Short mmCIF file of C-alpha atoms in Angstrom, two decimals:
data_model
loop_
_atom_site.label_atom_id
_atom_site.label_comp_id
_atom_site.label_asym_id
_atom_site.label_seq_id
_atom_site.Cartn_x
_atom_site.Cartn_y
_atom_site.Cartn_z
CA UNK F 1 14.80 -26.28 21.20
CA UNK F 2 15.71 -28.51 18.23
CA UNK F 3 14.19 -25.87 15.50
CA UNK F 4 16.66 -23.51 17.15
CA UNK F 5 19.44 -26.14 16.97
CA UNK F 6 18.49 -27.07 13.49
CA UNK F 7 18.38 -22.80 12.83
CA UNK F 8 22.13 -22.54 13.96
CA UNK F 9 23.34 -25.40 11.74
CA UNK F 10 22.00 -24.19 8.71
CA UNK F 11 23.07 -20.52 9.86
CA UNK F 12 26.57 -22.49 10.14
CA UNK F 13 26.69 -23.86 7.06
CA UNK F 14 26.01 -20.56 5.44
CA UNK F 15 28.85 -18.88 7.31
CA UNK F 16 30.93 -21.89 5.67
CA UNK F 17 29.78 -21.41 2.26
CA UNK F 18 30.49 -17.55 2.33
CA UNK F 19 34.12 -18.60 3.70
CA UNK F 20 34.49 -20.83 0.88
CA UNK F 21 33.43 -18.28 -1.66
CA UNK F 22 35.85 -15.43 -0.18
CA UNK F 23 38.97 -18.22 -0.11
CA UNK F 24 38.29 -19.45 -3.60
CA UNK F 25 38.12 -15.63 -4.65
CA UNK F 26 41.32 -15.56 -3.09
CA UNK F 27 42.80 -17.91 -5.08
CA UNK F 28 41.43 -16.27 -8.07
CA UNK F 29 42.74 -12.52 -7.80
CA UNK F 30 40.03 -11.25 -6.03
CA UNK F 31 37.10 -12.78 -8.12
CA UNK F 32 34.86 -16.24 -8.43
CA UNK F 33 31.54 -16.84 -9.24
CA UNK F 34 28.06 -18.79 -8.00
CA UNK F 35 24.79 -19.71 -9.39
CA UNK F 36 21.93 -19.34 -7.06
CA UNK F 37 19.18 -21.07 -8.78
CA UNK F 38 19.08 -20.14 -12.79
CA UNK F 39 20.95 -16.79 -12.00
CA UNK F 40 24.78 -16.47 -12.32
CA UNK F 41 26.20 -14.07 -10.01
CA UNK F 42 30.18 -12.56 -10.01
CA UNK F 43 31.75 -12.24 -6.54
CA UNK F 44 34.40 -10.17 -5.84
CA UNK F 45 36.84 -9.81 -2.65
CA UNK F 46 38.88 -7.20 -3.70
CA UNK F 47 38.47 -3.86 -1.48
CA UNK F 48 39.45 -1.15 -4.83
CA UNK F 49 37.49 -3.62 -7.08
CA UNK F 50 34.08 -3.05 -4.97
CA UNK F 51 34.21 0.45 -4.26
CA UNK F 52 34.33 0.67 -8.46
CA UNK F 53 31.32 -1.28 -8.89
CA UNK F 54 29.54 -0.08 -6.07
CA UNK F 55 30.09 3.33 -7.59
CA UNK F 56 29.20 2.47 -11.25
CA UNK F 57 26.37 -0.16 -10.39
CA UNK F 58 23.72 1.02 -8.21
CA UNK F 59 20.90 -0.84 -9.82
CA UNK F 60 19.13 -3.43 -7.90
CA UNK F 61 18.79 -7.54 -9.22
CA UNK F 62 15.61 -8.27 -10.56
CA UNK F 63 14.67 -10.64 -7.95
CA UNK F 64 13.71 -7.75 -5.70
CA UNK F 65 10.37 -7.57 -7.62
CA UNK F 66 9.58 -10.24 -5.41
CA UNK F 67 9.91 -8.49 -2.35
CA UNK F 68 8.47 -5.43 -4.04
CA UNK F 69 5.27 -7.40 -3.66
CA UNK F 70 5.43 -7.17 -0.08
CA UNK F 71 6.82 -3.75 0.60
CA UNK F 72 5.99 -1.71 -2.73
CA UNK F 73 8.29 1.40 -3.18
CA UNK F 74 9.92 1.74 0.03
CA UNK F 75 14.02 2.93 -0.55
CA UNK F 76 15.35 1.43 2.80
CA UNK F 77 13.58 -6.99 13.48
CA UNK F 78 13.08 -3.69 15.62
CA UNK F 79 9.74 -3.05 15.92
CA UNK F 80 10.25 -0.99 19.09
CA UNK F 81 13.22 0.93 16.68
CA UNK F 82 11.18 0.93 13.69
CA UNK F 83 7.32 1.58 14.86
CA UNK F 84 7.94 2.48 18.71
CA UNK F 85 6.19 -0.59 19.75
CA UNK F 86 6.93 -3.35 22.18
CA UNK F 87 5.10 -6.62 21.29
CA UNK F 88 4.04 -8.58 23.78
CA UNK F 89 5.04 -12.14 21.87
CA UNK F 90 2.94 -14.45 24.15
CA UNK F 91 -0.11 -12.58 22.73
CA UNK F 92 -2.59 -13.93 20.44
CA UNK F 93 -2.23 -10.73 17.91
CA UNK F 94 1.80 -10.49 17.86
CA UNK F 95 2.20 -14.13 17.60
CA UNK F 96 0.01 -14.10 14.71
CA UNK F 97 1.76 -11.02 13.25
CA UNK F 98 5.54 -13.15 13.88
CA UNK F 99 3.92 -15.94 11.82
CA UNK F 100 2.62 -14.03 8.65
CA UNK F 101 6.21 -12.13 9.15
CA UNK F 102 7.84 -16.08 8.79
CA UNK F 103 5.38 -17.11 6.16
CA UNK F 104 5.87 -14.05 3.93
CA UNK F 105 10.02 -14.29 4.39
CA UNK F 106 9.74 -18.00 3.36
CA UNK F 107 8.02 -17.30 0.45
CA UNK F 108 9.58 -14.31 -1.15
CA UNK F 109 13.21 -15.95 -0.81
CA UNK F 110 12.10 -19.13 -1.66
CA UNK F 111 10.66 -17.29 -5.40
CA UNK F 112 13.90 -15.94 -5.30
CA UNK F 113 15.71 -18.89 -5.49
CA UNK F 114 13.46 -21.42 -7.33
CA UNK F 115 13.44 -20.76 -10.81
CA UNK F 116 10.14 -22.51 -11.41
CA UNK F 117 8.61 -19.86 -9.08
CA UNK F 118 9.70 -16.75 -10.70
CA UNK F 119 6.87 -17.25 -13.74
CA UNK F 120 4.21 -14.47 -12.32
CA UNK F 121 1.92 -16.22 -14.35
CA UNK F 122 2.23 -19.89 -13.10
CA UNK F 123 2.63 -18.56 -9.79
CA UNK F 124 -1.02 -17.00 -9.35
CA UNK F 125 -2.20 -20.36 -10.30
CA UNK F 126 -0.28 -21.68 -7.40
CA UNK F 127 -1.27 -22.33 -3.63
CA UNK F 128 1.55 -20.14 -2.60
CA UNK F 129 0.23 -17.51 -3.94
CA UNK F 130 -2.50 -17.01 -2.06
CA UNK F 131 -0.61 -18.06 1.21
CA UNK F 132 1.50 -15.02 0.33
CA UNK F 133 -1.32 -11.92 -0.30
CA UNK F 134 -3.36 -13.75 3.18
CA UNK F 135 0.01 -13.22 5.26
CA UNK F 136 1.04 -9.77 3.47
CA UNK F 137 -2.26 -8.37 4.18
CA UNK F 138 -1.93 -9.05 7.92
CA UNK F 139 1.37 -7.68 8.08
CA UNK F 140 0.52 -4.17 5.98
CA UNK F 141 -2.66 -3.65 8.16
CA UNK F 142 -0.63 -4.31 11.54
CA UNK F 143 1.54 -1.72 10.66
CA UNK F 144 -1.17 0.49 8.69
CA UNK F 145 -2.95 0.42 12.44
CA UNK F 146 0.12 1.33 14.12
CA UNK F 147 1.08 4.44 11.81
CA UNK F 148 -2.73 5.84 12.17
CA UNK F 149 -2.32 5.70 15.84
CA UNK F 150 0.86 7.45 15.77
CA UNK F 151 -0.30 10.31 13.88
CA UNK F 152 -3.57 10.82 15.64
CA UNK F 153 -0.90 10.66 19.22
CA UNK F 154 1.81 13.49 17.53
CA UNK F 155 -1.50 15.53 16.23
CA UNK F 156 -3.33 15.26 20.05
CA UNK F 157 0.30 16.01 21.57
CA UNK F 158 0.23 12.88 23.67
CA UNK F 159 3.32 12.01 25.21
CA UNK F 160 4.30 8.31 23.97
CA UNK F 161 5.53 6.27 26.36
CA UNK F 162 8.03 3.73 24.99
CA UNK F 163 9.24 2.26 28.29
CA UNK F 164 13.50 2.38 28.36
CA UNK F 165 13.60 4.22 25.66
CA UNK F 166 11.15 6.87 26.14
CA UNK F 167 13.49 9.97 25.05
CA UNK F 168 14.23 8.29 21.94
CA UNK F 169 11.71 8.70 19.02
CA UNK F 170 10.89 5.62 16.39
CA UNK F 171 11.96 5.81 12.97
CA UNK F 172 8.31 6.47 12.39
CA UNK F 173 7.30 8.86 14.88
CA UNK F 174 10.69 10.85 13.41
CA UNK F 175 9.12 10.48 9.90
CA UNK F 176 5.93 11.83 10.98
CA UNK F 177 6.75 14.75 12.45
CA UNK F 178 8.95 15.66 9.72
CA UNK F 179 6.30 15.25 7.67
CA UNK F 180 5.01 18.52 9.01
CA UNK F 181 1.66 19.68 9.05
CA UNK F 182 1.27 19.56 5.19
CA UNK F 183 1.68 15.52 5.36
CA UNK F 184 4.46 14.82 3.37
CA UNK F 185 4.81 11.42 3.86
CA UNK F 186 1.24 9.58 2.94
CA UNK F 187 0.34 6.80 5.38
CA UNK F 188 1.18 4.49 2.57
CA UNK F 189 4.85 5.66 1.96
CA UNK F 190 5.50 5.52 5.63
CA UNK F 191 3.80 1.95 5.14
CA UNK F 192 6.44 0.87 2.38
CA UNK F 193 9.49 2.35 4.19
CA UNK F 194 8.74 0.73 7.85
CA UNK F 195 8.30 -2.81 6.39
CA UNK F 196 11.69 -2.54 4.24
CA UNK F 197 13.22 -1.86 7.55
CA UNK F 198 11.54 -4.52 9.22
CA UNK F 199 12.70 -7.18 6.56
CA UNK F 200 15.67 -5.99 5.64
CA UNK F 201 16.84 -5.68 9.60
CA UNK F 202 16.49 -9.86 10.45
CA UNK F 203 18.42 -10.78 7.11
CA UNK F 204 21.44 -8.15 7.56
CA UNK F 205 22.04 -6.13 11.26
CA UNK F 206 20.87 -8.41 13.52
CA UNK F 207 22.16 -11.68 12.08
CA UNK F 208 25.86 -9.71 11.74
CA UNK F 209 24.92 -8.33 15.11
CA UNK F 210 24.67 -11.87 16.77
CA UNK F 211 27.35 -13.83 14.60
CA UNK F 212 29.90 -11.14 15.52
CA UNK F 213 29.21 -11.43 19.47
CA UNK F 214 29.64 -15.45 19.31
CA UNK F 215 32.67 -15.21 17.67
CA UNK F 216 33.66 -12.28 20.12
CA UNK F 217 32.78 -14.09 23.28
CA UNK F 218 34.79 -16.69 22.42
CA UNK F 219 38.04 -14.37 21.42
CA UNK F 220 38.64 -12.22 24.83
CA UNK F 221 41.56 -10.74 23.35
CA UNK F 222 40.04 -9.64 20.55
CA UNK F 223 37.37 -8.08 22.36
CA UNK F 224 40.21 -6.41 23.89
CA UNK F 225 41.96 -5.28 20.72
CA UNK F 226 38.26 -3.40 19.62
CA UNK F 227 38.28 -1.42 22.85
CA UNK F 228 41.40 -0.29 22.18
CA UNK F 229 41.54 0.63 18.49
CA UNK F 230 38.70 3.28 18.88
CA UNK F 231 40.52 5.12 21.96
CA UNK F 232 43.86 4.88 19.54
CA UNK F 233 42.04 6.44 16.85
CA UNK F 234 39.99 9.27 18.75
CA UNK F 235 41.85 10.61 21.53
CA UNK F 236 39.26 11.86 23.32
CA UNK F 237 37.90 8.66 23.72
CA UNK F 238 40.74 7.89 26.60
CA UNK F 239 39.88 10.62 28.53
CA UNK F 240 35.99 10.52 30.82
CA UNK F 241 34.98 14.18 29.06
CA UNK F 242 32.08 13.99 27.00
CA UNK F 243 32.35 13.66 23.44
CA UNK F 244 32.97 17.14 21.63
#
């Protein structure tokens, strides 16, 4: 209970910082700045002003070498989304799998922000690295396990029972069987692209996912406002037909 107490004030305190950011942009027309560790970054708040750079700046920082590491050349925490797996977290395999997932996390983002840690040659001579390529290696071969065993199911034409959401194929079983018989996807691009998803999933939707539903529980009538901008917006919506 207190590590999840001590989770939510730090979470907190990050909320606060990113509030501070946008009202000092504010202030600013639209713009500020912030250093994280030894790199200098340029916020902006402005709706026109992002759509420009978004547009004209589609390279990624150089800190995602780091995570490159970890999930190689994949372009993209729902493992039942993602893989079509339920884990069973009181077992001794998935809570071993949840650790090296932690470990791995704490380590890339901690290289990202430590400047000391971003020399690839001090770094090998550090403990951390080794921490890092133990934990990565369970996490590729949990998932390396998990994509054979999918593609030996599609190719036998077993049915694969996913519980609730049974109809519903995984990102991976969808990737699979697009692949076609030809195998356009090799087992280790299919590797890369379902551990992006997996990392990239507890940092951005599911954090947003649970910070807007606290702030919504405690705002009925702005829970009430959402219901009703939709149905505003798409007539059809009001009415109990099924959508078009």
């Amino acid at each position: 209970m207190s590590t999840q107490v001590e989770q939510g004030v730090i979470d907190e305190m990050r909320m606060k910082a990113i509030q501070s950011f946008g009202r000092d942009a504010l202030k600013n027309g639209g713009i500020t700045h912030v250093w994280i560790g030894s790199k200098f970054y340029a916020l902006s708040v402005d709706a026109v002003d992002i759509e420009v750079i978004l547009k004209r700046s589609l390279e990624k920082d150089n800190l995602t070498r780091f995570a490159r590491n970890l999930i190689g050349n994949g372009l993209i925490f729902a493992p039942e989304t993602v893989l079509g797996l339920k884990l069973d977290l009181n077992g001794t395999k998935e809570k071993q799998l949840m650790e090296s997932f932690n470990m791995t996390f704490k380590l890339v983002t901690a290289r990202m922000a430590e400047p000391w840690l971003q020399l690839d040659a001090l770094y090998k001579l550090l403990p951390y690295q080794r921490t890092f390529e133990k934990n990565k290696e369970i996490l590729r071969r949990f998932v390396n396990e998990i994509i054979k065993e999918k593609r030996k199911q599609i190719k036998d034409n077993i049915k694969i029972d996913t519980g609730d959401t049974k109809s519903i194929k995984s990102f991976l079983e969808l990737h699979i069987v697009s692949s076609g018989v030809d195998g356009r996807f090799s087992d280790e691009e299919l590797l890369e692209e379902s551990l992006v998803i997996l990392l990239a999933a507890t940092n951005t939707s599911a954090v947003g996912f649970h910070i807007a539903l606290k702030n919504l529980f405690g705002a009925v009538n702005t829970c009430s406002i959402l219901v009703q901008l939709p149905q505003n917006m798409i007539p059809y919506l009001k009415s109990e037909s099924t959508y078009p």
